Amino acid sequence: MTITDVNAAFATEKTTQLADRRARRDAAIQRETNKAAWIAGEVASGRMVQIAPDRYRVTSGWDRGETFTVRRDLATGQIAEIVANHGLDIAADGTVALYSAVPAWHGLGQIIPGGIDNIDEVLRLGGIDWEVARREVRYSFMLDGEERPTLRTAPGHHVTVREDTGEALGVVGNKYTPIQNRKLFEFLEDLVRQGVVWESAGSLRGGRRVFVSMRVPENIVIDAGGIADEVTLFIAAMNSHDGSSRAETVVTPWRPICANTERFAVRDAVTRWGIRHTAGALDRLEEARRSLGLTLRYGEAWAAEETALAHTALAIDEFHRVITDLWPIEEDANDRVRGIATRRTERLDAMFRSEAERLGRTSYAAERSVTDYLDHVAPRRPGRTMTEEIARATALLEGSDDDLKSKAHKRLMLLIRR
C-alpha cells in the first residue's frame, strides 16, 4: 500500500529545489571574486530586482516572485549569505512563529517529532501565545481657526491590537469580537471529543492570520485493491485578526506549515465551516460537528469516486480536451494568449506522463496533475508584501482554485459513464 502524505512529498520537492538552486547559486558565486558583483549582475540581467537596501525579488524561473534577504558580515560589510524568505512571522524571542510535528520544507520552526497535546506549549512554540484586544479608533483633527488639533473618536469603528506588541492588525465594527488563539485550540479539542495531538501552528502577516491543525485518526484509501493510494487527512483551522475574513475550519490532506492547504474537489462537498467573529460564535459546537462530520463521511464518497477515476483509462488526446475545457481559448485570441495556453498544455502533459508512471494512464492521474499544477505551478501574481510562493500558499489556504478543481473532477467523472 502506498501512503500519500502530500506534506512529505511537498517537503521533499522543495528541499530538492532549494538544494539545486543553492548549488547553482554557490557555483555562480564561486566564479565571482566579489559576491556583490554577482548580485549586481543578476540585477543588470533582469533576473532580480532590488526592492530594499538588502532585499531582492527574483523575476524569472520557477521561483519567480520569491524575495531574498542579503546578510552581510558585520566586520567587513561583505555579503555573507543570501536567504530565501518563507513568509512566516518572527516571534518576540526571535524564533520563526511555527510549531510542527514534522520538519517543514524550509527547515524552520520548532519541530517536536510525533507532536504534543499540550495547548499552552504549542501556543508558545508556534509564537502565538498572545491575545487580541479591541480598541476605539481615534484621530486628530483641527478646524480652521483652532489653535491645536483635537482628538476624536470614530463611532462604530475599532482597531484590533496585539497585546504583546501593541501592533494594529485591522479595523473592525462594533459587533466584531476577537476569537483568541487559545480559544481556537479549545474549540478544535472540544470538536473531536477525544485526545488531540497537534500537528502544526503558527502565524502569518504579522499575526493577522493564525493557523492550527490536527491529524484525523483514519486515513482514506484510493483503489484499495490496486494502487492503494492512502491519503492522510487533517482538520485545520485558520483565524484572521484583521477583520478581513471569518475564522474557518477545513478538512484537508495538507498540514499547514507555511500557509499551504488543499481541499477535496467533489461536487458540492462542504469541506469548511465558517465562524463569524461575534460573541458566542464558538458555542455552536454541535453545528460544527454535524458540518465537519458530514465532510469526513463525504471523504469516503470522495475516495470511492477517486477509485473509479483510477479505474478509468485516459488517452493523451482526451486529457488535452479536458485541459481545453478547463482553460478555453477564444477564437480571436492573440498570439500571447495562445502561447500561454501552449506552454500550459505542455507542462500539464509532462506532469500527466510523470503521474502515469506511478498511477497508470488514468483519469485519477489526470486529476492529480491538474490539482498539482494549480497548487504548485500555475502563475501567481503576488501582492506588494508577498512573494509568489506565499501568494500561491495563500491561494491554497483560501481556496482560490476550488471551483476549477471541482470542474476538473466533474469533467473527469463524466468519462467513467461513457
CSV table of C-alpha atoms in Angstrom, one decimal:
chain,number,residue,atom,x,y,z
A,1,MET,CA,0.0,0.0,0.0
A,2,THR,CA,1.3,3.5,-0.9
A,3,ILE,CA,0.6,6.1,1.7
A,4,THR,CA,0.3,9.6,0.3
A,5,ASP,CA,1.3,12.3,2.7
A,6,VAL,CA,1.3,15.4,0.5
A,7,ASN,CA,3.2,17.3,3.1
A,8,ALA,CA,6.2,14.9,3.0
A,9,ALA,CA,6.1,15.0,-0.8
A,10,PHE,CA,6.0,18.8,-0.9
A,11,ALA,CA,8.9,19.0,1.7
A,12,THR,CA,11.0,16.6,-0.4
A,13,GLU,CA,10.3,18.6,-3.6
A,14,LYS,CA,11.0,21.9,-2.0
A,15,THR,CA,14.2,20.6,-0.3
A,16,THR,CA,15.4,19.3,-3.7
A,17,GLN,CA,14.6,22.5,-5.5
A,18,LEU,CA,16.3,24.6,-2.8
A,19,ALA,CA,19.3,22.4,-2.8
A,20,ASP,CA,19.6,22.6,-6.6
A,21,ARG,CA,19.1,26.4,-6.5
A,22,ARG,CA,21.7,26.8,-3.8
A,23,ALA,CA,24.1,24.7,-5.7
A,24,ARG,CA,23.7,26.8,-8.8
A,25,ARG,CA,23.9,30.0,-6.8
A,26,ASP,CA,27.0,28.8,-4.9
A,27,ALA,CA,28.7,27.8,-8.1
A,28,ALA,CA,27.9,31.2,-9.6
A,29,ILE,CA,29.2,33.0,-6.6
A,30,GLN,CA,32.4,30.9,-6.6
A,31,ARG,CA,33.0,32.1,-10.1
A,32,GLU,CA,32.8,35.7,-8.8
A,33,THR,CA,35.6,37.2,-6.8
A,34,ASN,CA,33.0,39.6,-5.3
A,35,LYS,CA,29.5,38.5,-4.2
A,36,ALA,CA,28.3,42.0,-4.6
A,37,ALA,CA,29.3,41.8,-8.3
A,38,TRP,CA,27.3,38.6,-8.7
A,39,ILE,CA,24.2,40.4,-7.2
A,40,ALA,CA,24.8,43.3,-9.5
A,41,GLY,CA,25.0,41.0,-12.4
A,42,GLU,CA,21.7,39.3,-11.5
A,43,VAL,CA,20.0,42.8,-11.3
A,44,ALA,CA,21.6,44.0,-14.5
A,45,SER,CA,20.4,40.9,-16.4
A,46,GLY,CA,16.9,41.4,-15.1
A,47,ARG,CA,16.8,38.1,-13.2
A,48,MET,CA,16.4,40.0,-9.9
A,49,VAL,CA,15.2,43.5,-8.9
A,50,GLN,CA,16.2,45.3,-5.8
A,51,ILE,CA,13.2,46.2,-3.5
A,52,ALA,CA,15.0,47.4,-0.4
A,53,PRO,CA,18.6,48.0,0.6
A,54,ASP,CA,19.3,44.3,1.3
A,55,ARG,CA,16.3,42.7,-0.3
A,56,TYR,CA,15.8,41.4,-3.9
A,57,ARG,CA,13.0,39.8,-5.8
A,58,VAL,CA,13.5,37.0,-8.5
A,59,THR,CA,11.8,37.9,-11.8
A,60,SER,CA,12.2,34.6,-13.7
A,61,GLY,CA,12.3,30.9,-13.3
A,62,TRP,CA,10.3,28.6,-11.0
A,63,ASP,CA,10.9,30.8,-8.0
A,64,ARG,CA,9.8,34.0,-9.8
A,65,GLY,CA,8.4,36.4,-7.3
A,66,GLU,CA,10.3,35.0,-4.3
A,67,THR,CA,12.3,37.5,-2.3
A,68,PHE,CA,15.8,37.2,-0.8
A,69,THR,CA,17.5,38.9,2.0
A,70,VAL,CA,21.2,39.6,1.7
A,71,ARG,CA,23.1,39.2,5.0
A,72,ARG,CA,26.4,41.0,5.4
A,73,ASP,CA,29.4,40.3,7.6
A,74,LEU,CA,29.3,43.0,10.3
A,75,ALA,CA,33.1,43.3,10.3
A,76,THR,CA,33.7,43.6,6.6
A,77,GLY,CA,30.4,44.6,5.2
A,78,GLN,CA,30.7,41.9,2.5
A,79,ILE,CA,27.8,39.7,1.5
A,80,ALA,CA,27.9,36.6,3.7
A,81,GLU,CA,24.7,34.8,2.8
A,82,ILE,CA,21.6,35.0,0.6
A,83,VAL,CA,18.5,33.8,2.4
A,84,ALA,CA,15.1,33.0,0.8
A,85,ASN,CA,12.1,34.4,2.8
A,86,HIS,CA,9.4,31.9,3.9
A,87,GLY,CA,6.6,34.3,4.8
A,88,LEU,CA,6.2,33.2,8.4
A,89,ASP,CA,6.2,35.7,11.3
A,90,ILE,CA,9.1,36.1,13.6
A,91,ALA,CA,8.1,35.7,17.3
A,92,ALA,CA,9.1,38.1,20.1
A,93,ASP,CA,12.0,35.9,21.1
A,94,GLY,CA,13.4,35.9,17.5
A,95,THR,CA,12.3,32.4,16.5
A,96,VAL,CA,10.1,31.7,13.5
A,97,ALA,CA,6.4,31.6,14.5
A,98,LEU,CA,5.9,27.9,13.7
A,99,TYR,CA,5.4,24.7,15.6
A,100,SER,CA,5.2,21.4,13.6
A,101,ALA,CA,5.2,17.7,14.4
A,102,VAL,CA,7.3,17.1,11.2
A,103,PRO,CA,10.1,19.2,9.6
A,104,ALA,CA,8.9,21.8,7.1
A,105,TRP,CA,10.4,22.1,3.7
A,106,HIS,CA,12.1,25.4,4.7
A,107,GLY,CA,13.7,23.7,7.8
A,108,LEU,CA,12.4,26.4,10.1
A,109,GLY,CA,10.3,26.5,13.2
A,110,GLN,CA,10.1,24.4,16.4
A,111,ILE,CA,9.9,20.8,15.5
A,112,ILE,CA,8.6,18.2,18.0
A,113,PRO,CA,8.7,14.8,16.4
A,114,GLY,CA,5.4,13.0,16.8
A,115,GLY,CA,3.7,16.1,18.1
A,116,ILE,CA,2.4,17.1,21.5
A,117,ASP,CA,-1.0,17.5,23.1
A,118,ASN,CA,-0.4,20.5,25.4
A,119,ILE,CA,-2.1,23.6,24.1
A,120,ASP,CA,0.0,26.1,26.1
A,121,GLU,CA,3.2,24.6,24.9
A,122,VAL,CA,2.0,24.6,21.2
A,123,LEU,CA,0.9,28.2,21.6
A,124,ARG,CA,4.4,29.1,22.9
A,125,LEU,CA,6.3,27.1,20.3
A,126,GLY,CA,4.2,28.5,17.5
A,127,GLY,CA,4.8,32.0,18.6
A,128,ILE,CA,1.1,32.7,19.1
A,129,ASP,CA,0.8,32.8,22.9
A,130,TRP,CA,-0.7,36.3,22.8
A,131,GLU,CA,-4.2,37.8,22.8
A,132,VAL,CA,-6.0,40.4,20.7
A,133,ALA,CA,-7.7,43.4,22.1
A,134,ARG,CA,-10.3,45.8,20.6
A,135,ARG,CA,-9.6,49.5,20.9
A,136,GLU,CA,-11.5,52.6,19.8
A,137,VAL,CA,-10.3,54.3,16.6
A,138,ARG,CA,-9.2,57.8,17.4
A,139,TYR,CA,-7.9,60.5,15.1
A,140,SER,CA,-6.7,64.1,15.4
A,141,PHE,CA,-8.4,66.9,13.5
A,142,MET,CA,-8.1,70.7,13.5
A,143,LEU,CA,-10.8,73.1,12.2
A,144,ASP,CA,-10.0,76.4,10.7
A,145,GLY,CA,-9.4,79.0,13.4
A,146,GLU,CA,-8.5,76.4,16.1
A,147,GLU,CA,-5.1,76.7,17.7
A,148,ARG,CA,-4.4,72.9,18.1
A,149,PRO,CA,-5.9,69.7,16.8
A,150,THR,CA,-8.4,67.8,18.9
A,151,LEU,CA,-8.5,64.0,19.5
A,152,ARG,CA,-11.8,62.5,18.2
A,153,THR,CA,-13.3,59.0,18.3
A,154,ALA,CA,-14.7,57.3,15.1
A,155,PRO,CA,-18.1,56.0,16.1
A,156,GLY,CA,-18.7,52.3,15.3
A,157,HIS,CA,-15.0,51.6,14.4
A,158,HIS,CA,-12.4,49.8,16.4
A,159,VAL,CA,-8.9,48.6,15.8
A,160,THR,CA,-7.7,45.1,16.7
A,161,VAL,CA,-4.4,45.2,18.5
A,162,ARG,CA,-1.8,42.5,19.5
A,163,GLU,CA,-1.5,42.8,23.3
A,164,ASP,CA,2.1,41.6,23.3
A,165,THR,CA,3.5,44.1,20.8
A,166,GLY,CA,0.8,46.8,20.5
A,167,GLU,CA,0.7,46.3,16.7
A,168,ALA,CA,-2.5,47.3,15.0
A,169,LEU,CA,-3.9,44.4,12.9
A,170,GLY,CA,-7.1,45.8,11.3
A,171,VAL,CA,-10.2,48.0,11.7
A,172,VAL,CA,-13.4,46.3,12.6
A,173,GLY,CA,-17.0,47.2,13.5
A,174,ASN,CA,-19.0,47.2,16.8
A,175,LYS,CA,-20.1,43.6,16.6
A,176,TYR,CA,-16.7,42.2,16.0
A,177,THR,CA,-15.4,40.0,18.8
A,178,PRO,CA,-11.9,38.7,18.6
A,179,ILE,CA,-11.5,34.9,18.6
A,180,GLN,CA,-8.4,34.4,20.8
A,181,ASN,CA,-5.8,31.9,19.6
A,182,ARG,CA,-6.2,29.7,22.6
A,183,LYS,CA,-10.0,29.6,22.2
A,184,LEU,CA,-9.4,28.2,18.6
A,185,PHE,CA,-7.4,25.3,20.0
A,186,GLU,CA,-10.0,24.6,22.7
A,187,PHE,CA,-12.7,24.7,20.0
A,188,LEU,CA,-11.0,22.0,18.0
A,189,GLU,CA,-10.3,19.9,21.0
A,190,ASP,CA,-14.0,20.0,22.0
A,191,LEU,CA,-15.0,19.4,18.4
A,192,VAL,CA,-13.4,15.9,18.2
A,193,ARG,CA,-14.2,14.8,21.8
A,194,GLN,CA,-11.0,12.9,22.2
A,195,GLY,CA,-7.3,13.3,22.8
A,196,VAL,CA,-5.7,15.6,20.3
A,197,VAL,CA,-2.1,15.6,19.0
A,198,TRP,CA,-1.4,19.0,17.4
A,199,GLU,CA,0.3,18.8,14.0
A,200,SER,CA,1.1,22.4,13.4
A,201,ALA,CA,0.5,26.0,14.5
A,202,GLY,CA,1.9,29.4,13.6
A,203,SER,CA,1.1,32.9,12.2
A,204,LEU,CA,1.4,34.9,9.0
A,205,ARG,CA,1.2,38.6,8.1
A,206,GLY,CA,2.3,39.9,11.5
A,207,GLY,CA,-0.4,37.9,13.3
A,208,ARG,CA,-3.2,38.9,11.0
A,209,ARG,CA,-3.6,35.2,10.1
A,210,VAL,CA,-3.1,32.3,12.6
A,211,PHE,CA,-3.4,28.6,11.8
A,212,VAL,CA,-3.5,25.3,13.7
A,213,SER,CA,-4.0,21.7,12.6
A,214,MET,CA,-4.5,18.2,14.0
A,215,ARG,CA,-4.5,14.8,12.4
A,216,VAL,CA,-7.6,12.8,11.6
A,217,PRO,CA,-7.2,9.3,13.1
A,218,GLU,CA,-8.3,7.4,10.0
A,219,ASN,CA,-6.8,7.7,6.5
A,220,ILE,CA,-8.7,7.5,3.2
A,221,VAL,CA,-7.6,4.8,0.7
A,222,ILE,CA,-7.9,5.2,-3.0
A,223,ASP,CA,-8.3,2.0,-5.0
A,224,ALA,CA,-7.6,-0.4,-2.1
A,225,GLY,CA,-7.2,-3.4,-4.4
A,226,GLY,CA,-5.0,-1.6,-7.0
A,227,ILE,CA,-2.7,1.4,-6.5
A,228,ALA,CA,-3.8,1.6,-2.8
A,229,ASP,CA,-3.1,5.3,-2.5
A,230,GLU,CA,-3.7,6.1,1.2
A,231,VAL,CA,-4.3,9.8,1.9
A,232,THR,CA,-3.6,11.4,5.3
A,233,LEU,CA,-6.3,13.9,6.4
A,234,PHE,CA,-6.1,16.8,8.8
A,235,ILE,CA,-8.5,19.2,10.4
A,236,ALA,CA,-7.1,22.7,10.2
A,237,ALA,CA,-8.4,26.0,11.5
A,238,MET,CA,-7.5,29.4,10.2
A,239,ASN,CA,-8.3,32.6,12.0
A,240,SER,CA,-8.0,36.2,10.9
A,241,HIS,CA,-7.4,39.0,13.4
A,242,ASP,CA,-7.8,41.9,11.0
A,243,GLY,CA,-11.5,41.7,10.1
A,244,SER,CA,-10.8,40.5,6.6
A,245,SER,CA,-12.5,37.1,6.9
A,246,ARG,CA,-14.2,34.6,9.1
A,247,ALA,CA,-12.4,32.1,11.1
A,248,GLU,CA,-12.7,28.8,9.2
A,249,THR,CA,-12.2,25.1,9.9
A,250,VAL,CA,-11.5,22.7,7.0
A,251,VAL,CA,-10.8,19.1,6.4
A,252,THR,CA,-7.7,18.8,4.3
A,253,PRO,CA,-4.9,16.4,3.2
A,254,TRP,CA,-2.4,19.3,3.9
A,255,ARG,CA,-0.7,20.0,7.2
A,256,PRO,CA,-0.2,23.8,7.2
A,257,ILE,CA,3.5,24.6,7.7
A,258,CYS,CA,3.7,27.8,5.6
A,259,ALA,CA,0.1,28.5,4.7
A,260,ASN,CA,-0.5,25.5,2.5
A,261,THR,CA,-3.7,23.5,2.3
A,262,GLU,CA,-5.8,21.7,-0.3
A,263,ARG,CA,-9.4,20.7,-0.1
A,264,PHE,CA,-11.5,18.0,-1.7
A,265,ALA,CA,-12.9,18.8,-5.1
A,266,VAL,CA,-16.0,16.7,-5.0
A,267,ARG,CA,-19.3,18.1,-6.4
A,268,ASP,CA,-20.7,20.4,-3.7
A,269,ALA,CA,-19.0,18.9,-0.7
A,270,VAL,CA,-18.9,21.2,2.2
A,271,THR,CA,-15.3,20.9,3.4
A,272,ARG,CA,-15.2,24.0,5.6
A,273,TRP,CA,-17.2,25.5,8.4
A,274,GLY,CA,-17.0,29.3,8.9
A,275,ILE,CA,-17.0,31.0,12.3
A,276,ARG,CA,-18.1,34.7,12.4
A,277,HIS,CA,-16.3,37.0,14.9
A,278,THR,CA,-19.2,37.5,17.2
A,279,ALA,CA,-20.0,36.8,20.9
A,280,GLY,CA,-20.8,33.1,21.4
A,281,ALA,CA,-19.5,32.1,17.9
A,282,LEU,CA,-17.6,29.2,19.3
A,283,ASP,CA,-20.6,27.9,21.2
A,284,ARG,CA,-22.0,26.3,18.1
A,285,LEU,CA,-20.1,23.0,18.6
A,286,GLU,CA,-22.9,20.7,17.6
A,287,GLU,CA,-23.5,22.5,14.3
A,288,ALA,CA,-19.7,22.3,13.6
A,289,ARG,CA,-19.7,18.6,14.4
A,290,ARG,CA,-22.5,18.0,12.0
A,291,SER,CA,-20.9,20.0,9.2
A,292,LEU,CA,-17.4,18.5,9.6
A,293,GLY,CA,-18.8,15.1,10.3
A,294,LEU,CA,-20.6,15.3,7.0
A,295,THR,CA,-17.3,16.3,5.4
A,296,LEU,CA,-15.5,13.3,6.8
A,297,ARG,CA,-18.2,11.0,5.6
A,298,TYR,CA,-18.1,12.8,2.3
A,299,GLY,CA,-14.4,12.0,2.2
A,300,GLU,CA,-15.4,8.3,2.0
A,301,ALA,CA,-17.6,9.1,-1.0
A,302,TRP,CA,-14.7,11.1,-2.5
A,303,ALA,CA,-12.4,8.1,-2.1
A,304,ALA,CA,-15.0,5.9,-4.0
A,305,GLU,CA,-15.1,8.4,-6.8
A,306,GLU,CA,-11.3,8.7,-6.9
A,307,THR,CA,-11.1,4.9,-7.1
A,308,ALA,CA,-13.5,5.0,-10.1
A,309,LEU,CA,-11.2,7.5,-11.7
A,310,ALA,CA,-8.2,5.3,-11.0
A,311,HIS,CA,-10.0,2.5,-13.0
A,312,THR,CA,-10.7,4.8,-16.0
A,313,ALA,CA,-8.1,4.8,-18.7
A,314,LEU,CA,-7.4,8.1,-20.3
A,315,ALA,CA,-5.6,8.8,-23.6
A,316,ILE,CA,-3.3,11.8,-24.0
A,317,ASP,CA,-5.7,13.3,-26.6
A,318,GLU,CA,-8.6,13.1,-24.2
A,319,PHE,CA,-6.5,14.7,-21.5
A,320,HIS,CA,-5.8,17.6,-23.8
A,321,ARG,CA,-9.5,18.0,-24.4
A,322,VAL,CA,-10.0,18.2,-20.6
A,323,ILE,CA,-7.4,20.9,-20.5
A,324,THR,CA,-9.2,22.9,-23.3
A,325,ASP,CA,-12.5,22.6,-21.4
A,326,LEU,CA,-10.9,23.9,-18.2
A,327,TRP,CA,-9.0,26.8,-19.9
A,328,PRO,CA,-11.0,27.6,-23.1
A,329,ILE,CA,-9.4,29.9,-25.7
A,330,GLU,CA,-11.4,32.4,-27.7
A,331,GLU,CA,-11.2,32.0,-31.5
A,332,ASP,CA,-9.8,35.6,-31.8
A,333,ALA,CA,-7.2,35.1,-29.0
A,334,ASN,CA,-3.9,36.9,-29.7
A,335,ASP,CA,-0.5,35.2,-30.0
A,336,ARG,CA,0.4,35.9,-26.4
A,337,VAL,CA,-2.7,34.1,-25.1
A,338,ARG,CA,-2.2,31.2,-27.4
A,339,GLY,CA,1.4,31.0,-26.4
A,340,ILE,CA,0.5,30.8,-22.7
A,341,ALA,CA,-2.1,28.1,-23.5
A,342,THR,CA,0.5,26.1,-25.4
A,343,ARG,CA,3.0,26.3,-22.6
A,344,ARG,CA,0.4,25.3,-20.0
A,345,THR,CA,-0.7,22.3,-22.1
A,346,GLU,CA,3.0,21.2,-22.5
A,347,ARG,CA,3.6,21.5,-18.7
A,348,LEU,CA,0.4,19.6,-17.9
A,349,ASP,CA,1.2,17.0,-20.5
A,350,ALA,CA,4.6,16.4,-18.9
A,351,MET,CA,3.0,16.2,-15.4
A,352,PHE,CA,0.4,13.7,-16.6
A,353,ARG,CA,3.0,11.4,-18.2
A,354,SER,CA,5.0,11.6,-14.9
A,355,GLU,CA,2.0,10.8,-12.8
A,356,ALA,CA,1.0,7.9,-15.2
A,357,GLU,CA,4.3,6.2,-14.3
A,358,ARG,CA,3.1,5.7,-10.8
A,359,LEU,CA,-0.7,5.7,-11.2
A,360,GLY,CA,-1.2,4.4,-14.7
A,361,ARG,CA,-2.6,6.5,-17.6
A,362,THR,CA,-5.9,7.1,-15.8
A,363,SER,CA,-8.3,9.9,-15.0
A,364,TYR,CA,-7.0,9.8,-11.5
A,365,ALA,CA,-3.5,10.6,-12.7
A,366,ALA,CA,-5.0,13.4,-14.8
A,367,GLU,CA,-6.9,14.9,-11.8
A,368,ARG,CA,-3.7,14.8,-9.7
A,369,SER,CA,-1.8,16.5,-12.5
A,370,VAL,CA,-4.4,19.3,-12.7
A,371,THR,CA,-4.5,19.8,-9.0
A,372,ASP,CA,-0.7,19.8,-8.6
A,373,TYR,CA,-0.4,22.3,-11.5
A,374,LEU,CA,-2.9,24.7,-9.8
A,375,ASP,CA,-1.2,24.3,-6.4
A,376,HIS,CA,2.4,24.5,-7.4
A,377,VAL,CA,3.0,25.6,-11.0
A,378,ALA,CA,0.2,27.9,-12.2
A,379,PRO,CA,1.5,31.5,-12.3
A,380,ARG,CA,0.5,33.7,-9.3
A,381,ARG,CA,0.7,37.4,-9.1
A,382,PRO,CA,2.0,38.3,-5.6
A,383,GLY,CA,0.7,41.3,-3.7
A,384,ARG,CA,3.1,44.1,-2.8
A,385,THR,CA,4.1,42.5,0.5
A,386,MET,CA,4.0,38.8,-0.6
A,387,THR,CA,6.4,36.5,-2.5
A,388,GLU,CA,4.9,34.5,-5.3
A,389,GLU,CA,5.4,31.4,-3.1
A,390,ILE,CA,3.4,32.9,-0.3
A,391,ALA,CA,0.7,34.1,-2.7
A,392,ARG,CA,0.5,30.6,-4.0
A,393,ALA,CA,0.2,29.2,-0.5
A,394,THR,CA,-2.4,31.7,0.5
A,395,ALA,CA,-4.4,30.9,-2.6
A,396,LEU,CA,-4.4,27.2,-1.4
A,397,LEU,CA,-5.3,28.2,2.1
A,398,GLU,CA,-8.2,30.3,0.9
A,399,GLY,CA,-9.5,28.0,-1.8
A,400,SER,CA,-9.0,30.3,-4.8
A,401,ASP,CA,-8.9,27.4,-7.2
A,402,ASP,CA,-11.6,25.2,-5.6
A,403,ASP,CA,-14.1,25.9,-8.4
A,404,LEU,CA,-11.6,24.9,-11.1
A,405,LYS,CA,-10.6,21.7,-9.2
A,406,SER,CA,-14.2,20.8,-8.8
A,407,LYS,CA,-14.9,21.4,-12.5
A,408,ALA,CA,-11.9,19.1,-13.4
A,409,HIS,CA,-13.3,16.4,-11.1
A,410,LYS,CA,-16.8,16.6,-12.6
A,411,ARG,CA,-15.4,16.6,-16.2
A,412,LEU,CA,-13.3,13.5,-15.5
A,413,MET,CA,-16.2,11.8,-13.7
A,414,LEU,CA,-18.2,12.0,-17.0
A,415,LEU,CA,-15.6,9.8,-18.6
A,416,ILE,CA,-16.5,7.0,-16.2
A,417,ARG,CA,-20.0,6.8,-17.6
A,418,ARG,CA,-19.1,6.8,-21.3
